[in-house]
Amino acid sequence: NSSRVTVPATVTIPAGSTSATVNIAAIDNTLADGNAVVTITAAANGLTTATRTVTVTDNETATLTVTSNVATVAENSASGAVTFTVSRNSTDLTQPLTINVVSGTPGRLTVSATAVTIPANASLVTFTGSAVDNNLLDGNASVVVTTSATGFANGTATVTVTDNEAGTLAVTSNISTVAEGAAAGVLTFT
């Protein structure tokens, strides 16, 4: 399997020797595709063909990756203003994959579903997020959306929800006029 190991096309056994050493390199393909048994074959005219199998162990972990179409959304944006895409890095796409979805701060950003499914023969699925207009002057919030599935490392994406309320000041008074030299504390500002 030439996608998992590299071997030289030819090897020369020196005169007077019965063998030659060959360096075999495993290829890191950055895919979570599991371990692979690879058969290496040596053949020469007039000699019996020899084979040897080696197992290439996969060093990648099956992982979910989440991205969003925006980094920032105003809390008074339209419903579904954020589109999240979750993908899997595994090469076995023969089965659907159910993925749990959680907003870390649902009071600021909700997600359209608590679970989504990547269909068989697909590597990704999308879902939406909606900012919550809470009518509070509470500043911006960084919201982490987390995806999880059995056998996969979690994926996260962060979206900042910007506050749309403005602070207001009010002046109230228990009197409408103040005499010169009046005592302090007659007017109240809030």
Coordinates of C-alpha atoms in Angstrom, one line a residue:
N1 CA 0.0 0.0 0.0
S2 CA 2.0 3.0 -1.3
S3 CA -0.2 5.5 0.6
R4 CA 1.0 4.1 3.9
V5 CA 4.8 3.3 3.4
T6 CA 7.6 4.2 1.0
V7 CA 10.1 1.6 -0.1
P8 CA 12.8 1.9 -2.8
A9 CA 11.8 0.6 -6.2
T10 CA 15.0 -1.5 -6.4
V11 CA 17.5 -2.9 -4.0
T12 CA 20.9 -4.3 -4.8
I13 CA 22.3 -7.1 -2.7
P14 CA 26.1 -6.7 -2.9
A15 CA 28.3 -9.5 -4.3
G16 CA 29.2 -12.0 -1.6
S17 CA 26.2 -11.0 0.6
T18 CA 23.0 -12.8 1.2
S19 CA 20.9 -9.8 2.1
A20 CA 20.6 -6.0 2.0
T21 CA 19.1 -3.6 4.5
V22 CA 16.2 -1.5 3.3
N23 CA 14.8 1.6 5.0
I24 CA 11.0 1.7 5.0
A25 CA 9.3 4.9 5.9
A26 CA 5.7 5.2 7.2
I27 CA 3.8 8.0 5.6
D28 CA 1.9 10.4 8.0
N29 CA -1.2 11.1 6.0
T30 CA -2.9 13.3 8.7
L31 CA -6.1 11.3 8.4
A32 CA -7.7 9.2 11.2
D33 CA -7.9 6.1 9.0
G34 CA -6.9 3.4 11.5
N35 CA -4.0 1.0 11.5
A36 CA -3.1 -0.6 8.2
V37 CA -1.4 -3.9 7.4
V38 CA 1.0 -3.4 4.5
T39 CA 2.5 -6.2 2.5
I40 CA 6.0 -5.6 1.2
T41 CA 7.2 -7.9 -1.7
A42 CA 10.7 -8.6 -2.9
A43 CA 11.1 -10.3 -6.3
A44 CA 14.0 -11.1 -8.6
N45 CA 14.5 -13.2 -11.7
G46 CA 15.3 -16.8 -10.9
L47 CA 14.5 -16.4 -7.1
T48 CA 11.5 -17.2 -5.1
T49 CA 9.4 -14.1 -4.3
A50 CA 9.3 -13.1 -0.6
T51 CA 6.7 -11.1 1.3
R52 CA 6.6 -9.5 4.7
T53 CA 3.7 -7.7 6.4
V54 CA 4.1 -4.7 8.7
T55 CA 1.5 -2.8 10.5
V56 CA 1.5 0.9 10.2
T57 CA -0.1 2.3 13.3
D58 CA -2.2 5.5 12.9
N59 CA -1.1 8.4 15.0
E60 CA -4.1 10.6 14.3
T61 CA -7.1 10.8 16.6
A62 CA -10.6 10.9 15.2
T63 CA -11.6 14.5 15.7
L64 CA -14.5 16.8 15.1
T65 CA -13.8 20.3 13.8
V66 CA -16.3 23.1 14.1
T67 CA -16.2 26.4 12.3
S68 CA -18.6 29.3 12.1
N69 CA -19.3 31.7 9.2
V70 CA -18.9 34.7 11.5
A71 CA -16.7 35.5 14.5
T72 CA -19.1 38.1 15.9
V73 CA -22.9 38.4 15.9
A74 CA -25.1 41.2 17.4
E75 CA -27.6 40.0 19.9
N76 CA -30.4 41.6 17.9
S77 CA -29.4 39.7 14.7
A78 CA -31.9 37.6 12.8
S79 CA -32.6 34.1 14.0
G80 CA -30.1 31.6 12.6
A81 CA -27.6 34.3 11.8
V82 CA -24.6 32.0 12.6
T83 CA -24.0 28.9 10.5
F84 CA -21.7 26.3 12.1
T85 CA -20.1 23.5 10.1
V86 CA -18.9 20.4 11.9
S87 CA -16.7 17.9 10.1
R88 CA -15.0 14.6 10.9
N89 CA -11.5 13.7 9.9
S90 CA -12.0 10.0 9.6
T91 CA -11.8 8.3 6.2
D92 CA -14.5 5.7 7.0
L93 CA -17.6 7.5 5.9
T94 CA -19.7 4.4 5.4
Q95 CA -21.8 5.1 8.5
P96 CA -23.7 8.2 9.6
L97 CA -22.3 9.9 12.7
T98 CA -24.6 11.5 15.3
I99 CA -23.0 14.5 17.0
N100 CA -24.1 16.3 20.2
V101 CA -24.2 20.1 20.1
V102 CA -24.1 22.4 23.2
S103 CA -23.9 26.1 23.6
G104 CA -21.8 27.0 26.6
T105 CA -23.9 30.1 27.2
P106 CA -27.4 29.5 25.9
G107 CA -28.7 32.7 27.5
R108 CA -26.6 34.5 24.9
L109 CA -26.5 32.1 21.9
T110 CA -28.7 29.1 21.2
V111 CA -28.1 26.3 18.7
S112 CA -30.8 25.0 16.3
A113 CA -30.4 21.4 17.5
T114 CA -29.0 19.5 20.5
A115 CA -27.8 16.8 18.0
V116 CA -27.0 16.7 14.3
T117 CA -26.1 13.8 12.0
I118 CA -23.4 13.6 9.4
P119 CA -25.0 11.3 6.8
A120 CA -23.2 8.2 5.5
N121 CA -20.7 9.0 2.7
A122 CA -20.4 12.6 3.9
S123 CA -17.8 14.3 6.1
L124 CA -19.7 17.4 7.3
V125 CA -23.1 18.9 8.4
T126 CA -24.2 22.4 9.2
F127 CA -26.5 23.8 11.9
T128 CA -27.3 27.3 13.0
G129 CA -27.0 29.5 16.0
S130 CA -29.1 32.4 17.1
A131 CA -28.1 35.3 19.4
V132 CA -30.4 36.0 22.3
D133 CA -31.6 39.6 22.7
N134 CA -31.9 39.7 26.5
N135 CA -32.7 43.4 26.8
L136 CA -29.9 43.7 29.4
L137 CA -26.9 46.0 29.3
D138 CA -24.5 43.1 30.0
G139 CA -21.6 43.7 27.6
N140 CA -20.3 41.3 24.9
A141 CA -20.0 37.6 25.6
S142 CA -17.7 34.9 24.1
V143 CA -19.8 31.8 23.6
V144 CA -18.2 28.4 23.0
V145 CA -20.2 25.9 21.0
T146 CA -19.0 22.3 21.6
T147 CA -19.6 19.2 19.5
S148 CA -19.0 15.7 20.7
A149 CA -19.5 12.1 19.4
T150 CA -18.5 8.7 20.6
G151 CA -15.0 7.8 19.5
F152 CA -14.1 11.4 18.5
A153 CA -12.3 14.3 20.2
N154 CA -14.6 17.2 20.8
G155 CA -14.7 20.2 18.5
T156 CA -15.3 23.8 19.6
A157 CA -16.0 27.1 18.0
T158 CA -16.2 30.5 19.7
V159 CA -18.5 33.3 18.6
T160 CA -18.7 36.7 20.3
V161 CA -22.2 38.0 20.9
T162 CA -22.2 41.8 21.0
D163 CA -24.6 43.6 23.3
N164 CA -27.0 46.1 21.6
E165 CA -28.3 47.9 24.6
A166 CA -26.9 51.3 25.5
G167 CA -26.6 52.7 29.0
T168 CA -28.7 55.6 30.0
L169 CA -28.4 58.2 32.7
A170 CA -31.3 59.9 34.5
V171 CA -31.4 63.0 36.6
T172 CA -34.1 63.2 39.3
S173 CA -34.6 65.8 42.0
N174 CA -36.9 66.2 44.9
I175 CA -37.0 70.0 44.3
S176 CA -37.2 72.2 41.2
T177 CA -35.2 75.2 42.5
V178 CA -32.2 75.5 44.8
A179 CA -31.4 78.6 46.9
E180 CA -27.9 80.0 47.0
G181 CA -26.0 78.5 49.9
A182 CA -28.3 75.5 50.2
A183 CA -27.0 72.4 52.0
A184 CA -25.2 69.7 50.0
G185 CA -27.1 66.6 49.1
V186 CA -30.3 68.3 47.9
L187 CA -30.0 67.0 44.3
T188 CA -29.8 63.3 43.4
F189 CA -28.3 62.0 40.2
T190 CA -28.8 58.4 39.0

